[in-house]
Coordinates of C-alpha atoms in Angstrom, one line a residue:
M4 CA -58.7 -8.5 -94.2
V5 CA -62.5 -8.4 -93.9
S6 CA -64.6 -5.5 -95.2
I7 CA -68.4 -5.3 -95.0
Y8 CA -70.4 -3.2 -97.4
L9 CA -74.1 -2.4 -97.6
T10 CA -76.2 -0.4 -100.1
V11 CA -78.1 2.3 -98.3
E12 CA -80.3 4.6 -100.3
N13 CA -78.5 3.6 -103.5
E14 CA -75.1 4.4 -102.0
L15 CA -72.5 1.8 -101.0
E16 CA -71.4 2.3 -97.4
K17 CA -68.9 0.4 -95.3
I18 CA -70.3 -1.0 -92.1
D19 CA -68.8 -2.6 -89.0
K20 CA -71.0 -5.7 -88.6
I21 CA -72.9 -8.2 -90.7
E22 CA -76.4 -7.2 -91.7
D23 CA -79.1 -8.5 -94.0
G24 CA -78.3 -7.7 -97.6
C25 CA -74.7 -6.9 -97.0
W26 CA -71.6 -7.9 -98.9
I27 CA -68.6 -9.4 -96.9
S28 CA -65.4 -8.9 -98.9
V29 CA -62.5 -11.0 -97.6
T30 CA -58.9 -10.7 -98.9
R31 CA -55.9 -12.7 -97.7
P32 CA -57.8 -13.9 -94.6
T33 CA -55.9 -15.3 -91.5
S34 CA -56.9 -18.5 -89.8
Q35 CA -58.5 -16.5 -87.0
E36 CA -60.6 -14.5 -89.5
L37 CA -61.8 -17.7 -91.2
E38 CA -62.8 -19.2 -87.9
Q39 CA -64.7 -16.1 -86.9
L40 CA -66.5 -16.1 -90.3
N41 CA -67.4 -19.7 -89.8
E42 CA -69.0 -18.9 -86.4
E43 CA -70.8 -15.8 -87.7
T44 CA -72.0 -17.1 -91.1
G45 CA -72.4 -20.8 -90.5
I46 CA -70.4 -21.6 -93.7
D47 CA -68.3 -24.7 -93.5
L48 CA -64.6 -23.9 -92.6
D49 CA -63.3 -26.2 -95.4
D50 CA -65.5 -24.4 -97.9
L51 CA -64.1 -21.0 -96.7
R52 CA -60.6 -22.3 -97.2
A53 CA -61.2 -23.6 -100.7
P54 CA -60.4 -20.3 -102.5
L55 CA -57.1 -20.1 -100.7
D56 CA -55.7 -23.1 -102.6
D57 CA -54.2 -22.1 -106.0
E58 CA -55.0 -25.5 -107.4
E59 CA -58.7 -25.5 -106.4
R60 CA -60.9 -26.2 -109.4
S61 CA -63.9 -24.1 -110.5
R62 CA -67.2 -25.5 -109.4
V63 CA -70.7 -24.9 -108.0
E64 CA -71.8 -26.5 -104.7
L65 CA -75.4 -26.1 -103.5
E66 CA -75.3 -26.7 -99.8
D67 CA -77.9 -26.4 -97.1
G68 CA -78.1 -22.7 -96.2
Y69 CA -75.7 -21.4 -98.8
N70 CA -74.4 -21.8 -102.3
M71 CA -70.7 -21.8 -103.1
I72 CA -69.4 -20.7 -106.5
L73 CA -65.7 -21.0 -107.2
V74 CA -64.3 -19.4 -110.3
D75 CA -60.8 -18.5 -111.6
I76 CA -59.9 -14.9 -112.0
P77 CA -56.9 -13.4 -113.9
S78 CA -54.1 -11.9 -111.9
L79 CA -50.5 -10.8 -111.9
D80 CA -48.0 -12.6 -109.7
E81 CA -45.0 -11.1 -108.0
K82 CA -42.9 -11.5 -111.2
D83 CA -45.6 -9.7 -113.3
R84 CA -46.6 -12.9 -115.0
Y85 CA -50.2 -13.5 -115.9
V86 CA -51.8 -16.2 -113.9
T87 CA -55.2 -17.2 -112.5
I88 CA -56.3 -17.5 -108.9
P89 CA -59.5 -18.8 -107.3
L90 CA -62.4 -16.5 -106.2
G91 CA -65.0 -17.9 -103.8
I92 CA -68.5 -16.5 -103.8
Y93 CA -70.9 -17.6 -101.1
M94 CA -74.5 -16.7 -101.4
T95 CA -77.0 -17.1 -98.5
N96 CA -80.5 -15.8 -97.9
D97 CA -79.0 -12.8 -96.0
F98 CA -75.7 -11.8 -97.5
I99 CA -73.0 -12.3 -100.1
L100 CA -69.5 -13.4 -99.1
T101 CA -66.4 -13.3 -101.4
I102 CA -63.0 -14.6 -100.5
C103 CA -59.8 -14.2 -102.6
L104 CA -56.1 -14.6 -102.1
E105 CA -55.3 -11.1 -103.1
E106 CA -57.0 -7.8 -104.1
S107 CA -58.5 -8.1 -107.5
P108 CA -59.6 -5.5 -110.0
V109 CA -62.8 -7.5 -110.4
L110 CA -64.0 -6.8 -106.8
K111 CA -62.2 -3.5 -106.6
A112 CA -64.5 -2.1 -109.2
F113 CA -67.5 -2.7 -106.9
E114 CA -65.7 -1.4 -103.8
T115 CA -64.9 1.9 -105.6
K116 CA -68.4 2.3 -106.9
R117 CA -67.5 1.9 -110.6
V118 CA -70.2 -0.5 -111.4
R119 CA -73.6 0.8 -112.4
E120 CA -76.9 -0.6 -110.9
F121 CA -75.0 -2.4 -108.2
F122 CA -76.9 -3.2 -105.0
T123 CA -75.6 -5.5 -102.3
F124 CA -79.1 -6.8 -101.4
K125 CA -79.7 -8.0 -105.0
K126 CA -77.7 -11.0 -104.4
T127 CA -78.2 -13.1 -107.6
R128 CA -77.7 -10.0 -109.8
F129 CA -74.6 -9.1 -107.8
V130 CA -73.1 -12.6 -108.3
F131 CA -73.7 -12.4 -112.0
Q132 CA -72.2 -8.9 -112.1
I133 CA -69.1 -10.2 -110.5
L134 CA -68.9 -13.0 -113.1
Y135 CA -69.4 -10.5 -115.9
R136 CA -66.6 -8.3 -114.6
N137 CA -64.4 -11.4 -114.4
A138 CA -65.1 -12.3 -118.0
T139 CA -64.4 -8.8 -119.2
S140 CA -61.2 -8.8 -117.1
Y141 CA -60.0 -11.8 -119.1
L142 CA -60.6 -10.0 -122.3
R143 CA -58.7 -6.9 -121.1
Y144 CA -55.7 -9.1 -120.0
L145 CA -55.8 -10.9 -123.3
R146 CA -55.5 -7.7 -125.2
I147 CA -52.6 -6.7 -123.0
I148 CA -50.9 -10.0 -123.8
D149 CA -51.5 -9.5 -127.5
R150 CA -49.9 -6.0 -127.4
K151 CA -46.9 -7.4 -125.5
S152 CA -46.4 -10.2 -128.0
D153 CA -46.4 -7.6 -130.8
Q154 CA -43.7 -5.6 -128.9
I155 CA -41.6 -8.7 -128.4
E156 CA -42.0 -9.6 -132.1
E157 CA -40.6 -6.2 -133.1
K158 CA -37.6 -6.8 -130.8
L159 CA -37.0 -10.3 -132.3
H160 CA -36.7 -8.8 -135.7
I161 CA -33.8 -6.8 -134.5
S162 CA -32.0 -8.7 -131.7
Q163 CA -33.2 -12.4 -132.1
K164 CA -31.9 -13.2 -128.6
N165 CA -33.1 -16.0 -126.3
S166 CA -34.5 -13.5 -123.8
E167 CA -37.3 -12.5 -126.2
L168 CA -38.1 -16.2 -126.9
I169 CA -38.3 -16.7 -123.1
E170 CA -40.7 -13.8 -122.8
L171 CA -42.9 -15.3 -125.5
L172 CA -42.8 -18.6 -123.7
E173 CA -44.1 -16.9 -120.5
L174 CA -46.9 -15.3 -122.5
E175 CA -47.8 -18.6 -124.0
K176 CA -47.9 -20.2 -120.5
S177 CA -50.2 -17.4 -119.4
L178 CA -52.5 -18.1 -122.3
V179 CA -52.6 -21.8 -121.4
Y180 CA -53.6 -20.9 -117.8
F181 CA -56.3 -18.5 -119.1
T182 CA -57.7 -21.1 -121.5
T183 CA -57.9 -23.8 -118.9
S184 CA -59.5 -21.4 -116.3
L185 CA -62.0 -20.0 -118.9
R186 CA -63.1 -23.5 -119.8
S187 CA -63.6 -24.4 -116.1
N188 CA -65.5 -21.1 -115.6
E189 CA -67.7 -22.0 -118.6
V190 CA -68.8 -25.2 -116.9
V191 CA -69.7 -23.2 -113.8
L192 CA -71.7 -20.7 -115.9
E193 CA -73.6 -23.4 -117.7
K194 CA -74.5 -25.0 -114.4
L195 CA -75.7 -21.7 -113.0
L196 CA -77.9 -21.2 -116.0
R197 CA -79.5 -24.7 -115.6
T198 CA -79.9 -24.8 -111.8
E199 CA -83.2 -23.8 -110.4
K200 CA -82.0 -23.7 -106.8
I201 CA -80.6 -20.2 -107.4
R202 CA -83.5 -17.8 -107.9
K203 CA -83.2 -15.8 -111.1
Y204 CA -85.3 -13.0 -112.4
P205 CA -85.6 -12.5 -116.2
E206 CA -83.1 -9.6 -116.2
D207 CA -80.7 -11.8 -114.2
E208 CA -80.9 -14.6 -116.8
D209 CA -80.2 -12.1 -119.5
L210 CA -77.1 -10.9 -117.6
L211 CA -75.9 -14.5 -117.1
E212 CA -76.3 -15.2 -120.8
D213 CA -74.2 -12.1 -121.5
V214 CA -71.6 -13.5 -119.1
I215 CA -71.5 -16.8 -121.0
V216 CA -71.1 -15.0 -124.3
E217 CA -68.2 -12.9 -123.0
N218 CA -66.6 -16.0 -121.5
K219 CA -66.9 -17.8 -124.8
Q220 CA -65.4 -14.8 -126.6
A221 CA -62.5 -14.8 -124.1
I222 CA -61.9 -18.6 -124.8
E223 CA -61.8 -17.9 -128.6
M224 CA -59.4 -15.0 -128.2
A225 CA -57.1 -17.0 -125.9
N226 CA -57.0 -19.9 -128.4
I227 CA -56.3 -17.5 -131.3
Y228 CA -53.5 -15.7 -129.4
S229 CA -52.1 -19.0 -128.2
G230 CA -51.9 -20.3 -131.8
I231 CA -50.3 -17.1 -133.0
L232 CA -47.7 -17.2 -130.3
S233 CA -46.9 -20.8 -130.8
G234 CA -46.4 -20.3 -134.5
M235 CA -44.4 -17.2 -133.9
M236 CA -42.1 -19.0 -131.5
D237 CA -41.5 -21.8 -134.0
A238 CA -40.8 -19.4 -136.8
F239 CA -38.3 -17.3 -134.8
A240 CA -36.6 -20.4 -133.4
S241 CA -36.2 -21.6 -137.0
V242 CA -34.8 -18.2 -138.0
I243 CA -32.3 -18.2 -135.2
S244 CA -31.2 -21.7 -136.1
N245 CA -30.9 -20.8 -139.7
N246 CA -28.8 -17.7 -138.8
L247 CA -26.5 -19.9 -136.8
N248 CA -26.1 -22.2 -139.8
I249 CA -25.3 -19.3 -142.0
V250 CA -22.6 -18.1 -139.6
M251 CA -21.1 -21.5 -139.3
K252 CA -21.1 -21.8 -143.1
L253 CA -19.3 -18.5 -143.4
L254 CA -16.7 -19.4 -140.8
A255 CA -16.0 -22.7 -142.6
T256 CA -15.6 -20.9 -145.9
V257 CA -13.2 -18.3 -144.4
T258 CA -11.3 -21.1 -142.7
I259 CA -10.8 -22.9 -146.1
V260 CA -9.6 -19.7 -147.8
L261 CA -7.2 -18.9 -145.0
S262 CA -5.8 -22.4 -144.9
I263 CA -4.3 -22.0 -148.4
P264 CA -1.6 -19.5 -147.4
T265 CA -0.9 -21.5 -144.3
M266 CA -0.5 -24.7 -146.4
I267 CA 1.8 -23.1 -149.0
A268 CA 3.9 -21.5 -146.2
S269 CA 4.2 -24.9 -144.6
F270 CA 5.6 -26.4 -147.8
F271 CA 8.3 -23.7 -148.1
G272 CA 9.1 -24.1 -144.4
M273 CA 10.4 -27.7 -144.9
N274 CA 14.2 -28.3 -144.4
F275 CA 15.2 -29.2 -147.9
E276 CA 18.4 -28.1 -149.6
V277 CA 16.6 -27.1 -152.8
I278 CA 13.5 -25.0 -152.5
P279 CA 11.7 -23.6 -155.5
L280 CA 12.6 -19.9 -156.0
G281 CA 14.9 -20.2 -153.0
H282 CA 17.8 -18.4 -154.7
N283 CA 15.6 -15.9 -156.6
P284 CA 15.9 -12.4 -155.1
F285 CA 12.2 -11.9 -155.8
G286 CA 11.1 -15.4 -154.7
F287 CA 9.3 -14.3 -151.5
V288 CA 7.3 -11.7 -153.4
I289 CA 6.4 -14.2 -156.2
I290 CA 5.3 -16.8 -153.6
I291 CA 3.1 -14.2 -151.9
I292 CA 1.5 -13.2 -155.2
I293 CA 0.9 -16.8 -156.2
T294 CA -0.6 -17.5 -152.7
L295 CA -2.9 -14.5 -153.0
L296 CA -4.0 -15.4 -156.5
I297 CA -4.9 -19.0 -155.4
S298 CA -6.8 -17.7 -152.4
L299 CA -8.6 -15.2 -154.5
I300 CA -9.6 -17.8 -157.1
V301 CA -10.9 -20.1 -154.3
A302 CA -12.8 -17.1 -152.7
L303 CA -14.4 -16.2 -156.1
F304 CA -15.4 -19.9 -156.5
F305 CA -17.1 -19.9 -153.1
R306 CA -18.7 -16.6 -153.9
K307 CA -20.2 -18.0 -157.1
K308 CA -21.6 -20.9 -155.0
N309 CA -23.2 -18.3 -152.6
L310 CA -21.0 -19.5 -149.7
F311 CA -19.9 -15.9 -149.0

């Protein structure tokens, strides 16, 4: 889907064709749409396809006629797992073009006019505003992951099932994706700060520095949360293993205590002519009492050894 926006008298309007100072927003483009964009914008077709590859790395390429910036943005997949996907930003002298695999809250904020001081014709500032929204999106997703991990931790205190550990593992994988993507984005931001081919005004440089600060903060948060999750998973895995050992110890102790009556009954079940207390009318009761006493003594012994 291709949408074209233009700031007219400080208001964002949707237009039908490409004009100077416009923003071309492309989401889930078809092959025909990419070929048409290639003809109308002059941007290389391979560069236009780059953001459609999940494995594409973040980078900055300064080409003749346009500059391409690829960054990773946070997203939710079809299973509600936190992942990252590429976002392509193409800046020419006449317009800004963005391409993404799916609708993103990062760009949606601009389309719905929720970003202050946003103008499509201020191209450099617009690019930095996108990068700033992207960094803050990582921070927001990281806080959500932190809250989810706290909820799962509360469940683990009660249930201690494998399902909760699997959920923690999914969150830890998401944090690994975020950390890797944030570090790649950091390289892109540092290169944007150094390069002189992209024209920057003083306020633009201040905004870019803010983006770098937010990105570094997101990296630190991701590392902290990842360390907490990793330690939490190890701790609860040890707790579950220890609980299993306790259950096995209890079952072994109960088995030993219950084996005493079985063993005594086996002795008196042998085919001998003379059996102790065999002719005593109270023999059965006496044997039962003796058996219970022995079992009780053994149970008290195990109790003293904290095996019960």
